Short mmCIF file of C-alpha atoms in Angstrom, two decimals:
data_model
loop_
_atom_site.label_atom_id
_atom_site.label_comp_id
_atom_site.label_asym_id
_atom_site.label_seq_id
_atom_site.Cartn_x
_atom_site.Cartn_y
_atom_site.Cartn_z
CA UNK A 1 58.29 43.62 -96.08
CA UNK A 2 54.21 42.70 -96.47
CA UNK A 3 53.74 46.68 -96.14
CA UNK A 4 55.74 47.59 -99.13
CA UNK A 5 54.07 44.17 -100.94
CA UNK A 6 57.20 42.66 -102.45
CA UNK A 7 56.82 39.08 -103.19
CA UNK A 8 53.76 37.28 -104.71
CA UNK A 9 53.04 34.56 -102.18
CA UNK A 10 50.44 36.01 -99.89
CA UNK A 11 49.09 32.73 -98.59
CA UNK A 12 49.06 29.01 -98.37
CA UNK A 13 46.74 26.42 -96.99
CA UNK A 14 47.09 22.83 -96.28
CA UNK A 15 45.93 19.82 -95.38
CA UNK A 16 46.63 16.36 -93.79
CA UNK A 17 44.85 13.28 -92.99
CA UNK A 18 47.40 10.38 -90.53
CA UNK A 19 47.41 7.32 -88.66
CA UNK A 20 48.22 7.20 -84.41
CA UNK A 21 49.31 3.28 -84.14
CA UNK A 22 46.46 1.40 -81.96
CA UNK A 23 44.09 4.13 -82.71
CA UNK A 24 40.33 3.34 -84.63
CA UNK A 25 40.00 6.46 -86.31
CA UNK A 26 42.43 9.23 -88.68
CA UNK A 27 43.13 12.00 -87.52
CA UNK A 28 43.20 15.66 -89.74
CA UNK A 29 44.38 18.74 -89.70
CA UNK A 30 43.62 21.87 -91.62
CA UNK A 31 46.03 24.80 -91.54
CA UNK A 32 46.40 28.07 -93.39
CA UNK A 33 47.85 31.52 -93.39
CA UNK A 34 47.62 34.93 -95.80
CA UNK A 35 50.44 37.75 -95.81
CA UNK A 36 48.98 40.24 -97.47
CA UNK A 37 49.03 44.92 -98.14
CA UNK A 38 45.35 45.69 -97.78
CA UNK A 39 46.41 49.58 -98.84
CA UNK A 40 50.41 49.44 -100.68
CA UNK A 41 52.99 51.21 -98.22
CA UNK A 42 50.79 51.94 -95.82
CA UNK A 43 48.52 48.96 -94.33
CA UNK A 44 49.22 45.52 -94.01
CA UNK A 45 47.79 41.91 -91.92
CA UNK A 46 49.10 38.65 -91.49
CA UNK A 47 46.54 35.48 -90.26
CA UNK A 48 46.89 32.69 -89.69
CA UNK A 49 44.69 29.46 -88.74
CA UNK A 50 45.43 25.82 -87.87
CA UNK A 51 43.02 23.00 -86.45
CA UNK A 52 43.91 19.19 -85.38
CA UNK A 53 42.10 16.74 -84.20
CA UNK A 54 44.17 13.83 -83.16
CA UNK A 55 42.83 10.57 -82.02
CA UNK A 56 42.87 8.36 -79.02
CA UNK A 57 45.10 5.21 -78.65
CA UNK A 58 44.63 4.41 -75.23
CA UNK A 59 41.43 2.23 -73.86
CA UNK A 60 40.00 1.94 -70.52
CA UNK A 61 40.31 -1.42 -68.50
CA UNK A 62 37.63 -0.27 -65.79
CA UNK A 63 34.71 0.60 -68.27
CA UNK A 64 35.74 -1.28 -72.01
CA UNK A 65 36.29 2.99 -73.56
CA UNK A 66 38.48 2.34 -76.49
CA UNK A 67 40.55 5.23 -77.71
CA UNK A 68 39.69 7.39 -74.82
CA UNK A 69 42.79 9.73 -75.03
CA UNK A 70 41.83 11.65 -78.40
CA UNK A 71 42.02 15.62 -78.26
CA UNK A 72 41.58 18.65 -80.89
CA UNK A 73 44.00 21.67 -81.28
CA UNK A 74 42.93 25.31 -82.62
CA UNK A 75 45.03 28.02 -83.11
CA UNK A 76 44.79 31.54 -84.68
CA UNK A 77 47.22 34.52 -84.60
CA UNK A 78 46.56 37.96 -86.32
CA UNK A 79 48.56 41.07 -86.82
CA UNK A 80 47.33 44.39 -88.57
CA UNK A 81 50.53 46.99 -89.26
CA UNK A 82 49.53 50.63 -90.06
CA UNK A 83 51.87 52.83 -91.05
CA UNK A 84 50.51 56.30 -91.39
CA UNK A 85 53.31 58.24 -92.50
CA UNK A 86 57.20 56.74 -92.99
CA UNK A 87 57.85 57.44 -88.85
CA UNK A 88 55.25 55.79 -87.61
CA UNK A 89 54.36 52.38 -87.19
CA UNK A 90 51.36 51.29 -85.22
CA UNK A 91 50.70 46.98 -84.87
CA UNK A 92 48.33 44.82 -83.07
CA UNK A 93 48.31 41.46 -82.36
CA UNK A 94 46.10 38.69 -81.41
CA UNK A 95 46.80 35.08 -80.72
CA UNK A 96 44.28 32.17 -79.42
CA UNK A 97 44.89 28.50 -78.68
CA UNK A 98 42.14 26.05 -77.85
CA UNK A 99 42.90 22.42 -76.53
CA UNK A 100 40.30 19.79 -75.54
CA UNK A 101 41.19 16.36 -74.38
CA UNK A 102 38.45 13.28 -73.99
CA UNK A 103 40.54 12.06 -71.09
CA UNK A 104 44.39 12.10 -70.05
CA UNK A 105 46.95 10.24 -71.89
CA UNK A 106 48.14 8.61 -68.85
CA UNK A 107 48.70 4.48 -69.38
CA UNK A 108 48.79 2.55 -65.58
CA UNK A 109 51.05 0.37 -64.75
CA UNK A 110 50.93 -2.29 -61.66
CA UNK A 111 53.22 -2.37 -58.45
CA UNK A 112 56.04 -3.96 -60.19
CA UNK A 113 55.79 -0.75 -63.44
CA UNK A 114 54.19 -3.46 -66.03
CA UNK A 115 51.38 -1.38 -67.97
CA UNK A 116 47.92 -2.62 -67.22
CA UNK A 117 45.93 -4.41 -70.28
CA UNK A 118 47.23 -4.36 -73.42
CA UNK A 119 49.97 -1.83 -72.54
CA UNK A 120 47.99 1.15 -73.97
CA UNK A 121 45.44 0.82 -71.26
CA UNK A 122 44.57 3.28 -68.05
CA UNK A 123 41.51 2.11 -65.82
CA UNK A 124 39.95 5.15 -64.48
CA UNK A 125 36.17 5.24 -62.98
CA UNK A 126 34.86 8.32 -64.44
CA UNK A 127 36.18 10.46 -67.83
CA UNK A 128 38.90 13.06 -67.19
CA UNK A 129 39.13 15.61 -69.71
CA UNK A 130 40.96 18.40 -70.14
CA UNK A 131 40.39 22.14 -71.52
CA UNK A 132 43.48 24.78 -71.97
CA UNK A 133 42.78 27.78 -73.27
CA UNK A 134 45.35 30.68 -74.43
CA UNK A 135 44.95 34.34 -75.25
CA UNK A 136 47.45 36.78 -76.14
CA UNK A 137 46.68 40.67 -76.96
CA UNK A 138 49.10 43.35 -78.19
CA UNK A 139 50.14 46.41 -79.56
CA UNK A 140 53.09 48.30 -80.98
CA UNK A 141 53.73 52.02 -81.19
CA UNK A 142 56.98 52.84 -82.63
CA UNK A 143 57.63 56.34 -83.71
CA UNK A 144 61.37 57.56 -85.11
CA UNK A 145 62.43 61.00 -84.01
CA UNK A 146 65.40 60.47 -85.94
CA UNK A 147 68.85 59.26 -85.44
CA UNK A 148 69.28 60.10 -82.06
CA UNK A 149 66.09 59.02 -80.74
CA UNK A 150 63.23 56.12 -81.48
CA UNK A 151 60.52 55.46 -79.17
CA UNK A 152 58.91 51.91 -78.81
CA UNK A 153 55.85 51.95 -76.61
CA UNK A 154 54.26 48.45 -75.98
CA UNK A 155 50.95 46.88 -74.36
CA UNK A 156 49.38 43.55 -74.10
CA UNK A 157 47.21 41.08 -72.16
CA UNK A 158 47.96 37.60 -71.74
CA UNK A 159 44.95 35.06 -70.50
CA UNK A 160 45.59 31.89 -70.02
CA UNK A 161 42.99 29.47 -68.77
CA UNK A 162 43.90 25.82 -67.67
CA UNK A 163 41.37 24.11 -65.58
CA UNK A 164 39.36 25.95 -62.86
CA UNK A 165 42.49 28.67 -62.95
CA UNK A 166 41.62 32.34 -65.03
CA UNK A 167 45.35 34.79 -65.26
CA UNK A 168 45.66 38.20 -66.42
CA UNK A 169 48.40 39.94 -66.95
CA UNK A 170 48.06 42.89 -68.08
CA UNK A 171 51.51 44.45 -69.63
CA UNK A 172 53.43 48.22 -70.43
CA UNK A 173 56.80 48.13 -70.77
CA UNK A 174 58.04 51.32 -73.04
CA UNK A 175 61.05 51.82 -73.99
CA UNK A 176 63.15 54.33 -75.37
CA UNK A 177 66.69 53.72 -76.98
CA UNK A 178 69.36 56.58 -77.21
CA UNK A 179 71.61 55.88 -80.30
#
């Protein structure tokens, strides 16, 4: 329990370097994450971070690209818990993904389903990336009355953006349990 502080390993961070067969370049990756009280008992956050950037394997008949099909990664997520007095709890949340693609990792094949080139190959005209984007807001209210009662009251937003397309949708769902 990160608000009470027990345990001593608040974070880690890592990171990688590796190889995609048929590809020119490494790819790397960087990730971390911290667990930590900010104020003992009472206030608390959790973050965490990660970033890849794979490479491309897959080259382009039509135009001589080589490695056309790399793409990056980023992702973050954050929660903040508050706990002004023992009943009540109070959390919000954040979450964000990022993807970018050079081009689609999409390998053409003839007529007859025999892959095109050197079997790693796709022969578009023109480049055909790709962007996805992901957002997630929240919050918690939880309050106990006691053991009859507890009340859970929770919001959020959720964005999501894949290409020319924007969602929202925006959420409140409380709920409250009789035990």
């Amino acid at each position: 329990d990160v608000v009470q502080g027990r345990g001593r390993d608040w974070g880690r961070a890592g990171v990688e370097a590796f190889n995609v067969r048929h590809s020119g370049e490494i790819g790397h990756a960087f990730q971390a994450f911290i667990n930590a009280p900010i104020v003992q008992d009472r206030l608390a956050t959790t973050a965490s971070f990660a970033r890849r950037k794979t490479p491309g394997w897959i080259d382009n008949v039509q135009t001589g690209d080589r490695d056309q099909n790399g793409f990056e990664q980023t992702g973050f997520r954050a929660s903040v818990l508050w706990q002004p007095i023992d009943d009540l709890r109070i959390r919000l949340s954040a979450m964000r993904q990022k993807i970018e693609s050079d081009n689609a990792t999409i390998i053409a094949e003839d007529l007859t389903g025999t892959p095109v080139g050197n079997g790693r190959s796709n022969f578009n005209f023109v480049p055909e990336p790709f962007t996805s984007r992901f957002q997630y807001y929240a919050g918690t209210i939880e309050y106990d009355f006691g053991p009859e009662l507890n009340y859970n009251d929770f919001s959020g937003v959720i964005t999501r953006q894949p290409p020319g397309i924007k969602n929202t949708i925006p959420a409140l769902m409380p709920k409250v349990t009789v035990l």
